[in-house]
Coordinates of C-alpha atoms and ligand atoms in Angstrom, one line a residue:
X1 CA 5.2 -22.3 -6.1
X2 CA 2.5 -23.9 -4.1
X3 CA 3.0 -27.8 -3.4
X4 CA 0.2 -29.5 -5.1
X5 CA 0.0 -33.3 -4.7
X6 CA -1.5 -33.5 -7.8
X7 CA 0.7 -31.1 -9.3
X8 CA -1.8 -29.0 -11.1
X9 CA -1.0 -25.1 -12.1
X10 CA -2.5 -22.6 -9.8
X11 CA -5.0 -21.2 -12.4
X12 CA -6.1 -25.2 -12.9
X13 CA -7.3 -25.3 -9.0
X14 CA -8.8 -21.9 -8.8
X15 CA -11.4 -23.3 -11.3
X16 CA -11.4 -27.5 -10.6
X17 CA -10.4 -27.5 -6.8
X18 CA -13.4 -29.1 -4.8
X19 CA -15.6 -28.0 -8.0
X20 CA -16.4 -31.5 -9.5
X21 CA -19.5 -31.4 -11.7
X22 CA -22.9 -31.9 -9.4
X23 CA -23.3 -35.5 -8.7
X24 CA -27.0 -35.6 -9.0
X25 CA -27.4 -33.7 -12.4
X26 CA -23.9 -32.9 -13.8
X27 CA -24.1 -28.9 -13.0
X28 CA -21.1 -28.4 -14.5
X29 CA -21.0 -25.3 -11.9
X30 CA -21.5 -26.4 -8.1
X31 CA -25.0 -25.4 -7.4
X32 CA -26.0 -22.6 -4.6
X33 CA -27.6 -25.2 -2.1
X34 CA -30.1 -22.3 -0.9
X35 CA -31.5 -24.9 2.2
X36 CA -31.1 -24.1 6.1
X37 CA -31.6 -28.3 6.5
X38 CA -30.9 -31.6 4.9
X39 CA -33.2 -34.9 5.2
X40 CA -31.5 -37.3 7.6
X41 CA -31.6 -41.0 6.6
X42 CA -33.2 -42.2 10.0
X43 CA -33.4 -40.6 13.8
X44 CA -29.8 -40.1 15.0
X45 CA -28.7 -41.9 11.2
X46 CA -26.4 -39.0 10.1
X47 CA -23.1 -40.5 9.2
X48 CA -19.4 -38.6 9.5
X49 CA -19.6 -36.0 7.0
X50 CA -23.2 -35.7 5.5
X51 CA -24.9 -32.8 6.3
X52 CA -27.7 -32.0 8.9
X53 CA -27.6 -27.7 8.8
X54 CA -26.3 -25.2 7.1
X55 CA -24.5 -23.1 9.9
X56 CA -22.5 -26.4 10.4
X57 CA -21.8 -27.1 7.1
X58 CA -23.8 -26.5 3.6
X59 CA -22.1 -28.1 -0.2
X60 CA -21.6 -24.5 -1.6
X61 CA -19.5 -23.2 1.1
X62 CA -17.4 -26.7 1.3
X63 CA -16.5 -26.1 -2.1
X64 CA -15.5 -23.1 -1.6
X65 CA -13.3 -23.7 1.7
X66 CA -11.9 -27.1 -0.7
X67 CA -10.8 -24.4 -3.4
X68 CA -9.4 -22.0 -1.2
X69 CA -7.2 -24.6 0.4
X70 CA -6.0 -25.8 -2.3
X71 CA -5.1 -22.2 -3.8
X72 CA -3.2 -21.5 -0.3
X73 CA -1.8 -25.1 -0.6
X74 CA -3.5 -26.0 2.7
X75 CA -5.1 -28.4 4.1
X76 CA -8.0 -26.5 5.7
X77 CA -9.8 -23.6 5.1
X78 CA -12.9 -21.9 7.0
X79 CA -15.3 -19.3 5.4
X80 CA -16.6 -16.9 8.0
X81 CA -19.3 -14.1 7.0
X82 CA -16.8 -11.5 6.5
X83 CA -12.9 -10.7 7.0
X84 CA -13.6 -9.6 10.7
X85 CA -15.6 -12.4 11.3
X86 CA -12.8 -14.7 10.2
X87 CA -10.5 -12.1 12.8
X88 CA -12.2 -12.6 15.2
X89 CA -12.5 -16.2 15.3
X90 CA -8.8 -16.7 15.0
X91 CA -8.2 -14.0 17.7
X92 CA -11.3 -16.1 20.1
X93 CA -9.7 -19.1 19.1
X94 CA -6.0 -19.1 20.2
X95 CA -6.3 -16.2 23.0
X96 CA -7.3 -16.8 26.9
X97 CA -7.4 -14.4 29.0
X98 CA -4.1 -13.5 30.2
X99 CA -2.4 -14.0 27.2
X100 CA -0.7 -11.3 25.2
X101 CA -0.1 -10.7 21.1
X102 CA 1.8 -8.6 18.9
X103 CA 0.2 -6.9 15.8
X104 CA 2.0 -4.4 13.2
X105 CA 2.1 -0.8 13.2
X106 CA -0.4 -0.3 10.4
X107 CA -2.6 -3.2 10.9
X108 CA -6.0 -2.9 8.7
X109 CA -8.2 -0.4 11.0
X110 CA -11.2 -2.9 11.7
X111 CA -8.5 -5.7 12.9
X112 CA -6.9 -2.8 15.5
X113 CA -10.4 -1.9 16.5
X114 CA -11.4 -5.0 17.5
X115 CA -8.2 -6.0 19.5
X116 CA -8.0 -2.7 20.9
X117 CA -11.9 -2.4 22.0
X118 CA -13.4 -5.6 22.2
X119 CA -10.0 -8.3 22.9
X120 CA -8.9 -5.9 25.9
X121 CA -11.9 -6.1 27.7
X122 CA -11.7 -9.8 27.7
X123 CA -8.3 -9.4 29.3
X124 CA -5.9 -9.8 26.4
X125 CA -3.4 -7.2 26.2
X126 CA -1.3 -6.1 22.4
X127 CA 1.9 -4.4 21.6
X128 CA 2.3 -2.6 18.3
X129 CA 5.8 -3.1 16.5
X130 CA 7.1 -2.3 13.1
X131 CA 7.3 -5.9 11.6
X132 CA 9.8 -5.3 8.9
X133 CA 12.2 -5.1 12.1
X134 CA 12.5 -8.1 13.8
X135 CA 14.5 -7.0 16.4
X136 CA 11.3 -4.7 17.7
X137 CA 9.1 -8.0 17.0
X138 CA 11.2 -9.7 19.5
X139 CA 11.7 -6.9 22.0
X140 CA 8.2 -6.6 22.0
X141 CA 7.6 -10.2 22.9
X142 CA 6.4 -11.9 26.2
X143 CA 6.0 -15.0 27.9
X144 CA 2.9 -15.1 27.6
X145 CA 2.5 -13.6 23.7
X146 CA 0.3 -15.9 22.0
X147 CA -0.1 -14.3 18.2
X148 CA 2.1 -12.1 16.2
X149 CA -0.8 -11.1 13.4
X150 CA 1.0 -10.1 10.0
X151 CA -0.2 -8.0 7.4
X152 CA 2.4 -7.9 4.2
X153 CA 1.5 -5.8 2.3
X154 CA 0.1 -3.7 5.1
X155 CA -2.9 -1.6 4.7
X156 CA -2.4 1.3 3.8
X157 CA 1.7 1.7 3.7
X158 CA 2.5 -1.0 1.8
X159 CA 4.8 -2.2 4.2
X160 CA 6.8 -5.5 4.0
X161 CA 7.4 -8.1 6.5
X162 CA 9.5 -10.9 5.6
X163 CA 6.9 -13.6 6.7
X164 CA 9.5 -16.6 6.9
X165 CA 11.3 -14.4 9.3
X166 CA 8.5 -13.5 11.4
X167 CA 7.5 -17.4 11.5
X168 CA 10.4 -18.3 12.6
X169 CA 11.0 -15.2 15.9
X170 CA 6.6 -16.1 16.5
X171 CA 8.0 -20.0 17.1
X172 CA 11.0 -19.2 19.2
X173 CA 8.9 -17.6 21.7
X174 CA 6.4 -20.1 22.0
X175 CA 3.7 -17.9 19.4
X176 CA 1.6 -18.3 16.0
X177 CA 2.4 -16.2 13.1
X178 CA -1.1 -15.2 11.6
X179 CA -0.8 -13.8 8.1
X180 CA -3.7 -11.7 7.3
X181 CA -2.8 -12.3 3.2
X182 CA -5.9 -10.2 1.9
X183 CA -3.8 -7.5 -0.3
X184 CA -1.2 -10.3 -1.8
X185 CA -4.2 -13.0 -2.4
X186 CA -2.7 -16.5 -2.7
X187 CA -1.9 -16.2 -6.6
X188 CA 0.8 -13.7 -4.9
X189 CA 1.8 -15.5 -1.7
X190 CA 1.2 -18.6 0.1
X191 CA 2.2 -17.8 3.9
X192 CA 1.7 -21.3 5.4
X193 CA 4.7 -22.4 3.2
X194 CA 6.7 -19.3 4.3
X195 CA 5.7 -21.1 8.0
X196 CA 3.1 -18.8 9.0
X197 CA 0.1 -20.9 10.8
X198 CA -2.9 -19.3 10.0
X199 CA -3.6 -17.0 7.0
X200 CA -6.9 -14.7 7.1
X201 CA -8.7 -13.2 4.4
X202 CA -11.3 -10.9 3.6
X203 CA -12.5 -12.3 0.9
X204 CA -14.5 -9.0 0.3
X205 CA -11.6 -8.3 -1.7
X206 CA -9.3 -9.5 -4.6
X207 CA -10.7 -13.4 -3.8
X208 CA -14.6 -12.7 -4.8
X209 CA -13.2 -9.6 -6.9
X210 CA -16.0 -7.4 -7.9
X211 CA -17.3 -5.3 -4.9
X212 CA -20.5 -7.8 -4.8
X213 CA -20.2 -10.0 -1.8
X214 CA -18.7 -9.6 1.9
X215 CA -16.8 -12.6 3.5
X216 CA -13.7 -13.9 5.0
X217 CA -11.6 -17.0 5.5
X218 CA -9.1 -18.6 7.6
X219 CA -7.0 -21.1 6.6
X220 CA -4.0 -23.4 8.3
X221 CA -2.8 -26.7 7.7
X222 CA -3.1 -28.0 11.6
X223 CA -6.2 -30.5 12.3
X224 CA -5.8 -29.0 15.9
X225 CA -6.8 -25.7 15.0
X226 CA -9.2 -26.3 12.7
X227 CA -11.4 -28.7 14.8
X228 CA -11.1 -25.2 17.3
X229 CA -12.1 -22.8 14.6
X230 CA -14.7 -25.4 13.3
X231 CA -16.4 -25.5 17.0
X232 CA -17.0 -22.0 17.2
X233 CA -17.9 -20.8 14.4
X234 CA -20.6 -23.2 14.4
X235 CA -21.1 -22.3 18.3
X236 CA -20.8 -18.2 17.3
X237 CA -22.8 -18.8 13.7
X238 CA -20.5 -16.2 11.7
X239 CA -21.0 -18.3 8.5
X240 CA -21.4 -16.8 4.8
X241 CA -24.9 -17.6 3.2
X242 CA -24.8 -20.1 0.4
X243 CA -25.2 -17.5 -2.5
X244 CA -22.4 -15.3 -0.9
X245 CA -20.2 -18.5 -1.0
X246 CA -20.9 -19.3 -4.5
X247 CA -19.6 -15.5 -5.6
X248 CA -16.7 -15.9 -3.8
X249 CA -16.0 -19.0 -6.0
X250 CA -17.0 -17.5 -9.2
X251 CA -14.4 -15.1 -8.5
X252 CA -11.9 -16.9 -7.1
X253 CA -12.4 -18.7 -10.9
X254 CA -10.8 -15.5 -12.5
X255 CA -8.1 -14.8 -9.7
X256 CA -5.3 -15.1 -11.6
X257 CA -6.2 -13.7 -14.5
X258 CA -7.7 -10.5 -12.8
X259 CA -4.2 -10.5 -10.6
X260 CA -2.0 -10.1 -13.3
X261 CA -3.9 -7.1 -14.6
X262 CA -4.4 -5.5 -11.0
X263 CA -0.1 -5.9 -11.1
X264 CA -0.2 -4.5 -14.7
X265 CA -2.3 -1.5 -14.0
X266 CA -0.6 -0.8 -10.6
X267 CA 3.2 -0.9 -12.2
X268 CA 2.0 1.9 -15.0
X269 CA 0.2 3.6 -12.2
X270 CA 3.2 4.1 -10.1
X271 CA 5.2 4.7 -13.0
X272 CA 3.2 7.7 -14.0
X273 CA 3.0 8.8 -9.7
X274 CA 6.6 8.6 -9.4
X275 CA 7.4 11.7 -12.2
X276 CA 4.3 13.8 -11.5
X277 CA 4.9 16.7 -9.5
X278 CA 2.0 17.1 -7.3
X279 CA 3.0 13.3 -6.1
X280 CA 6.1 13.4 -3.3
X281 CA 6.3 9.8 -2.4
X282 CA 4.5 6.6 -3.8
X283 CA 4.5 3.4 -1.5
X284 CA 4.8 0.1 -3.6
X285 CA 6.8 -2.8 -3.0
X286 CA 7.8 -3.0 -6.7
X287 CA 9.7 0.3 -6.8
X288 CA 13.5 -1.0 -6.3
X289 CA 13.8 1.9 -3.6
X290 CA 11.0 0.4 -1.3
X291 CA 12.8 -0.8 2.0
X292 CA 11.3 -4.1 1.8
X293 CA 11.5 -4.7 -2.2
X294 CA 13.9 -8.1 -1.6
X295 CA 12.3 -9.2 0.7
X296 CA 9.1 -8.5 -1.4
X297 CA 11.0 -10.3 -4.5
X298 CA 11.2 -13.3 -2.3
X299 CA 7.9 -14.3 -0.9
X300 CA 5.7 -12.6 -3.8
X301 CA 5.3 -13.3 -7.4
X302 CA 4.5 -9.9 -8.2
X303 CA 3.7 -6.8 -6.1
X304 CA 0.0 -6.1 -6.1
X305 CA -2.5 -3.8 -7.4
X306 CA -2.9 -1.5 -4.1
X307 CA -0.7 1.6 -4.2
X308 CA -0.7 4.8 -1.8
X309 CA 1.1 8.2 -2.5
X310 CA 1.6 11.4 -0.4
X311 CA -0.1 14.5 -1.7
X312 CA 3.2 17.0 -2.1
X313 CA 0.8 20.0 -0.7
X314 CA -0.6 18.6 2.2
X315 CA -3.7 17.0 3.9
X316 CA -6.3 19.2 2.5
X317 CA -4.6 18.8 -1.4
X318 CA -4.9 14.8 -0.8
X319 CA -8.3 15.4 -0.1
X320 CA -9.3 17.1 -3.0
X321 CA -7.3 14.8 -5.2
X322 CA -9.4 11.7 -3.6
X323 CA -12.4 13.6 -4.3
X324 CA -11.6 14.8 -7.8
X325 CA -11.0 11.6 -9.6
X326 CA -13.9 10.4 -12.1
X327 CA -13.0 6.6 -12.8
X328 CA -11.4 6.1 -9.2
X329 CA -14.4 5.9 -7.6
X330 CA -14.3 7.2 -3.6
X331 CA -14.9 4.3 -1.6
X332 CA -13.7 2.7 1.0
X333 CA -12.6 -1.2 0.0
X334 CA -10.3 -2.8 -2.7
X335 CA -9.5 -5.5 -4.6
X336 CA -12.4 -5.2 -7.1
X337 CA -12.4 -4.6 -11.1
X338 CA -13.1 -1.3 -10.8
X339 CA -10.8 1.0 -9.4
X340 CA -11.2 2.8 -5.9
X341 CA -9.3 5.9 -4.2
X342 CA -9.5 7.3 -0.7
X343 CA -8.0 9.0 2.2
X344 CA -6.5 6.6 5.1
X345 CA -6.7 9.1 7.3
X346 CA -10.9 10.5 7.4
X347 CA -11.6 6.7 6.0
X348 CA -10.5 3.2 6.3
X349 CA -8.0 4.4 8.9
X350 CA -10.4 6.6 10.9
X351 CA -11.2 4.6 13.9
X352 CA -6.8 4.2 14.7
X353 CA -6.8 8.3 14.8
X354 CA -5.2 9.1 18.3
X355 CA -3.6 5.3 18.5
X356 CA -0.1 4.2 18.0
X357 CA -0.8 3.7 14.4
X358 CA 0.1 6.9 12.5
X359 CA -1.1 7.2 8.9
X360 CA 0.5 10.1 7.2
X361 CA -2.3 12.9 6.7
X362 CA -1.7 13.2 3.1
X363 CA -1.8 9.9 2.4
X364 CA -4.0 8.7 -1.1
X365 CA -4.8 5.1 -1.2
X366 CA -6.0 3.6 -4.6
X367 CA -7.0 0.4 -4.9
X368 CA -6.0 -0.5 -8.6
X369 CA -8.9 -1.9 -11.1
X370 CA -8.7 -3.8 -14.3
X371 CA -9.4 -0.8 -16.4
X372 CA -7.6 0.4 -19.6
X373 CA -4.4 1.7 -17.8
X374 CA -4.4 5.2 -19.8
X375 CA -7.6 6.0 -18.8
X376 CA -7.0 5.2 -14.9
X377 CA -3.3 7.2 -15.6
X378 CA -5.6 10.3 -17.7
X379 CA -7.9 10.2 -14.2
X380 CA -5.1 10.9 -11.7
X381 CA -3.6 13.3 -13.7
X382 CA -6.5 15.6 -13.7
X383 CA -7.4 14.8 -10.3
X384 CA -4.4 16.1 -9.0
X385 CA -3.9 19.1 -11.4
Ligands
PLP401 C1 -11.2 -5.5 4.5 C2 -10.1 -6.1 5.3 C3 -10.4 -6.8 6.4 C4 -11.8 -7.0 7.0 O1 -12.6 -7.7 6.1 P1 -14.2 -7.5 6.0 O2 -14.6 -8.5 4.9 O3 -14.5 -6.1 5.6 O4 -14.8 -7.9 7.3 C5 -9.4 -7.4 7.1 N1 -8.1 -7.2 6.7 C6 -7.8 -6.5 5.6 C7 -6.4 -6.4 5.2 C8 -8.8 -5.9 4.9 O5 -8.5 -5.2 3.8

C-alpha cells in the first residue's frame, strides 16, 4: 500500500522505523532521554543536527516522528503535545489573516471550537460543507480559501470523504487538503498518497492505543511546510514530553495487530446492532448500504473500530443505553483497548450545540476495544434492553 524505499511490510516499520538499537549501550528499545539539555562540544560548536534542548528537538521524540513517517509513508512528521496542539499548528501555520478555509459538517468538536472561537478572532473566516459532496466543497470555495480540513471517517457519523477527490477540488482552487486521519490510523489509510498535504493526528488515540498518554502529530511530505511547522512549534513550545513520546511508540509497536482486532470487534458489533430492535440505524462504512462504502473500499484497508447507532426511542433512551453498559465504559475518547460509549450530543459534540454541525440527539458513539467480542455484543444487549 504505502511506498517504502526499502520495501519493508507495514507491521516491520511500526516496530524498526527510526528504532535502531541505542548506540551507546545497545537498548534494544530507544531510551526515554528524560533531559531538558544536551552538552555542547564547545561555545557556539553545535553542528546541523545534534541536539542543544529538548523543546527543539530531544532522541525519543525523533524516533517517534521517524516511525510515524515512515508508517504514513512521509517524509516528515511533527509530534505536538496533543491532537489540538498539532491543529492548531497546522491551522497557525498555513492561515493569515484574511484568508478563508473549508472544514466538514461533523468535524471533531475541539477542531470546530478552535476555528470557530479562537481562528475567527484572528481574522480567518470557515464555511462548513458536507465533504462527501464535492460539488458543496467547491461551491463553498473562495479566492482566498486556504485549507479544506478532512476528517474520513468523521467523528461521530462515520462519514466518508473520498480524499483523492477532495485533493484534487483543494488544488484547483489554489488550497491544501488536510486530512485529520485520527479514526482510520495509517495501518488503514495513508492520505498523503491519496494527495492530501498534511495529515493530523491525535495520537491520544488508536496510535499510542491504551488511554495512557495525550499527543498529536502532523505529518506532510513538503520540506517547505515542515521547516514552517518546525519554527513554531519550537517558537509556541507545544511539544510532547519524552516519556509521553516513548508511549506513543510502544503503541504504535502493536498498531497493526491491535487494528485488525478493533476492525474484528467492530464488524460483529454492527452485525449484532443492525438486527436488534431497540437499534434504528448503525453508521459504519463497512455496511454495503453506507453512502460512502466504495469510496471507503478504495482508500481503506478495512473500516475501523468506531461505530455510532441511533437509539430507536429517542434522546433520553440513547442516554440511558450509554449509561447502562458495564464493559463500555462512559468516556469521552477512543481508539484504546478497552472499549468506550458515549453520547455526541451532551459529550464530545457538546461545545458544536447551536452551530451548523447537527449531531442527531439519539446518537450512541462506541469506540470499539479489543475485548472478547461476545462479551462487548452480551454488554449492549443488556444496555439497551
Ligand atoms: C481527539 C481528537 C482530536 C484532538 O486530539 P487531542 O489529542 O485530544 O488534543 C482531533 N481530531 C480527532 C478526530 C480526535 O478524535
Amino acid at each position: 500500500m504505502v511506498h517504502d524505499p526499502a520495501g519493508l511490510g507495514f507491521e516491520t516499520r511500526a516496530i524498526h522505523a527510526g528504532q535502531q538499537p541505542d548506540p551507546r549501550t545497545g537498548s534494544v528499545i530507544v531510551p526515554i532521554y528524560q533531559t531538558s539539555t544536551y552538552a555542547q562540544d564547545g561555545v557556539g560548536g553545535t553542528r546541523e543536527g545534534d541536539y542543544e534542548y529538548s523543546r527543539t528537538a530531544n532522541p525519543t521524540r525523533t524516533a517517534l516522528e521517524e516511525a510515524l513517517a515512515a508508517l504514513e509513508g512521509a517524509r516528515h512528521t511533527l509530534a505536538f503535545a496533543s491532537g489540538m496542539a498539532a491543529t492548531d499548528a497546522v491551522l497557525r501555520t498555513t492561515l493569515r489573516p484574511g484568508d478563508h478555509l473549508v472544514l466538514g459538517n461533523d468535524v471533531y468538536g475541539g477542531t470546530f471550537r478552535l476555528i470557530d472561537k479562537v481562528l475567527t478572532q484572528w481574522g480567518v473566516d470557515y464555511s462548513v460543507a458536507h465533504l462527501s459532496d464535492l460539488d458543496e466543497v467547491r461551491a463553498a470555495m473562495r479566492p482566498e480559501t486556504k485549507l479544506v480540513w478532512c476528517e474520513s471517517p468523521t467523528n461521530p457519523l462515520l462519514g466518508i470523504a473520498d480524499i483523492a477527490a477532495l485533493a484534487q477540488v483543494a488544488h484547483v482552487g489554489g488550497a491544501r487538503l488536510v486530512v485529520d486521519n485520527t479514526f482510520a490510523t495509517p495501518y488503514l489509510q495513508t492520505p498523503i498518497e491519496l494527495g492530501a498535504d498534511i495529515v493530523v493526528h491525535s495520537t491520544t488515540k488508536y496510535l499510542g492505543g491504551h488511554s495512557d498518554v495525550v499527543g498529536g502529530a502532523v505529518v506532510t511530505n513538503s520540506d517547505e511546510l515542515r521547516e514552517q511547522l518546525f519554527f513554531l512549534r519550537n517558537s509556541a513550545g507545544a511539544v510532547p514530553g519524552a516519556f509521553d513520546a516513548w508511549l506513543t511508540l510502544r503503541g504504535l509497536k502493536t498498531l497493526a495487530v491491535r487494528m485488525e482486532r478493533h476492525c474484528d470487534n467492530a464488524e460483529r458489533v454492527v452485525e449484532a446492532l443492525t438486527r436488534h430492535p431497540k437499534v434504528s440505524r448503525v453508521y459504519y462504512p463497512g455496511l454495503a448500504e453506507h453512502p460512502g462504502h466504495d469510496v471507503a473500499t478504495k482508500q481503506m484497508r478495512r473500516f475501523g473500530g468506531m461505530v455510532s447507532f441511533d437509539h430507536a426511542d429517542g434522546e433520553r433512551a440513547a442516554l440511558d443505553a450509554a449509561a447502562g453498559t458495564k464493559l463500555f465504559i462512559l468516556a469521552e475518547s477512543l481508539g484504546g483497548v478497552e472499549s468506550l460509549i458515549e453520547h455526541p450530543g451532551r459529550m464530545t459534540h457538546a461545545s458544536v450545540a447551536g452551530s451548523l454541525l447537527q449531531v442527531p440527539a439519539q446518537l450512541v458513539r462506541l469506540s470499539v476495544g479489543i475485548e472478547d467480542a461476545r462479551d462487548l455484543i452480551a454488554d449492549l444487549e443488556q444496555a439497551l434492553g
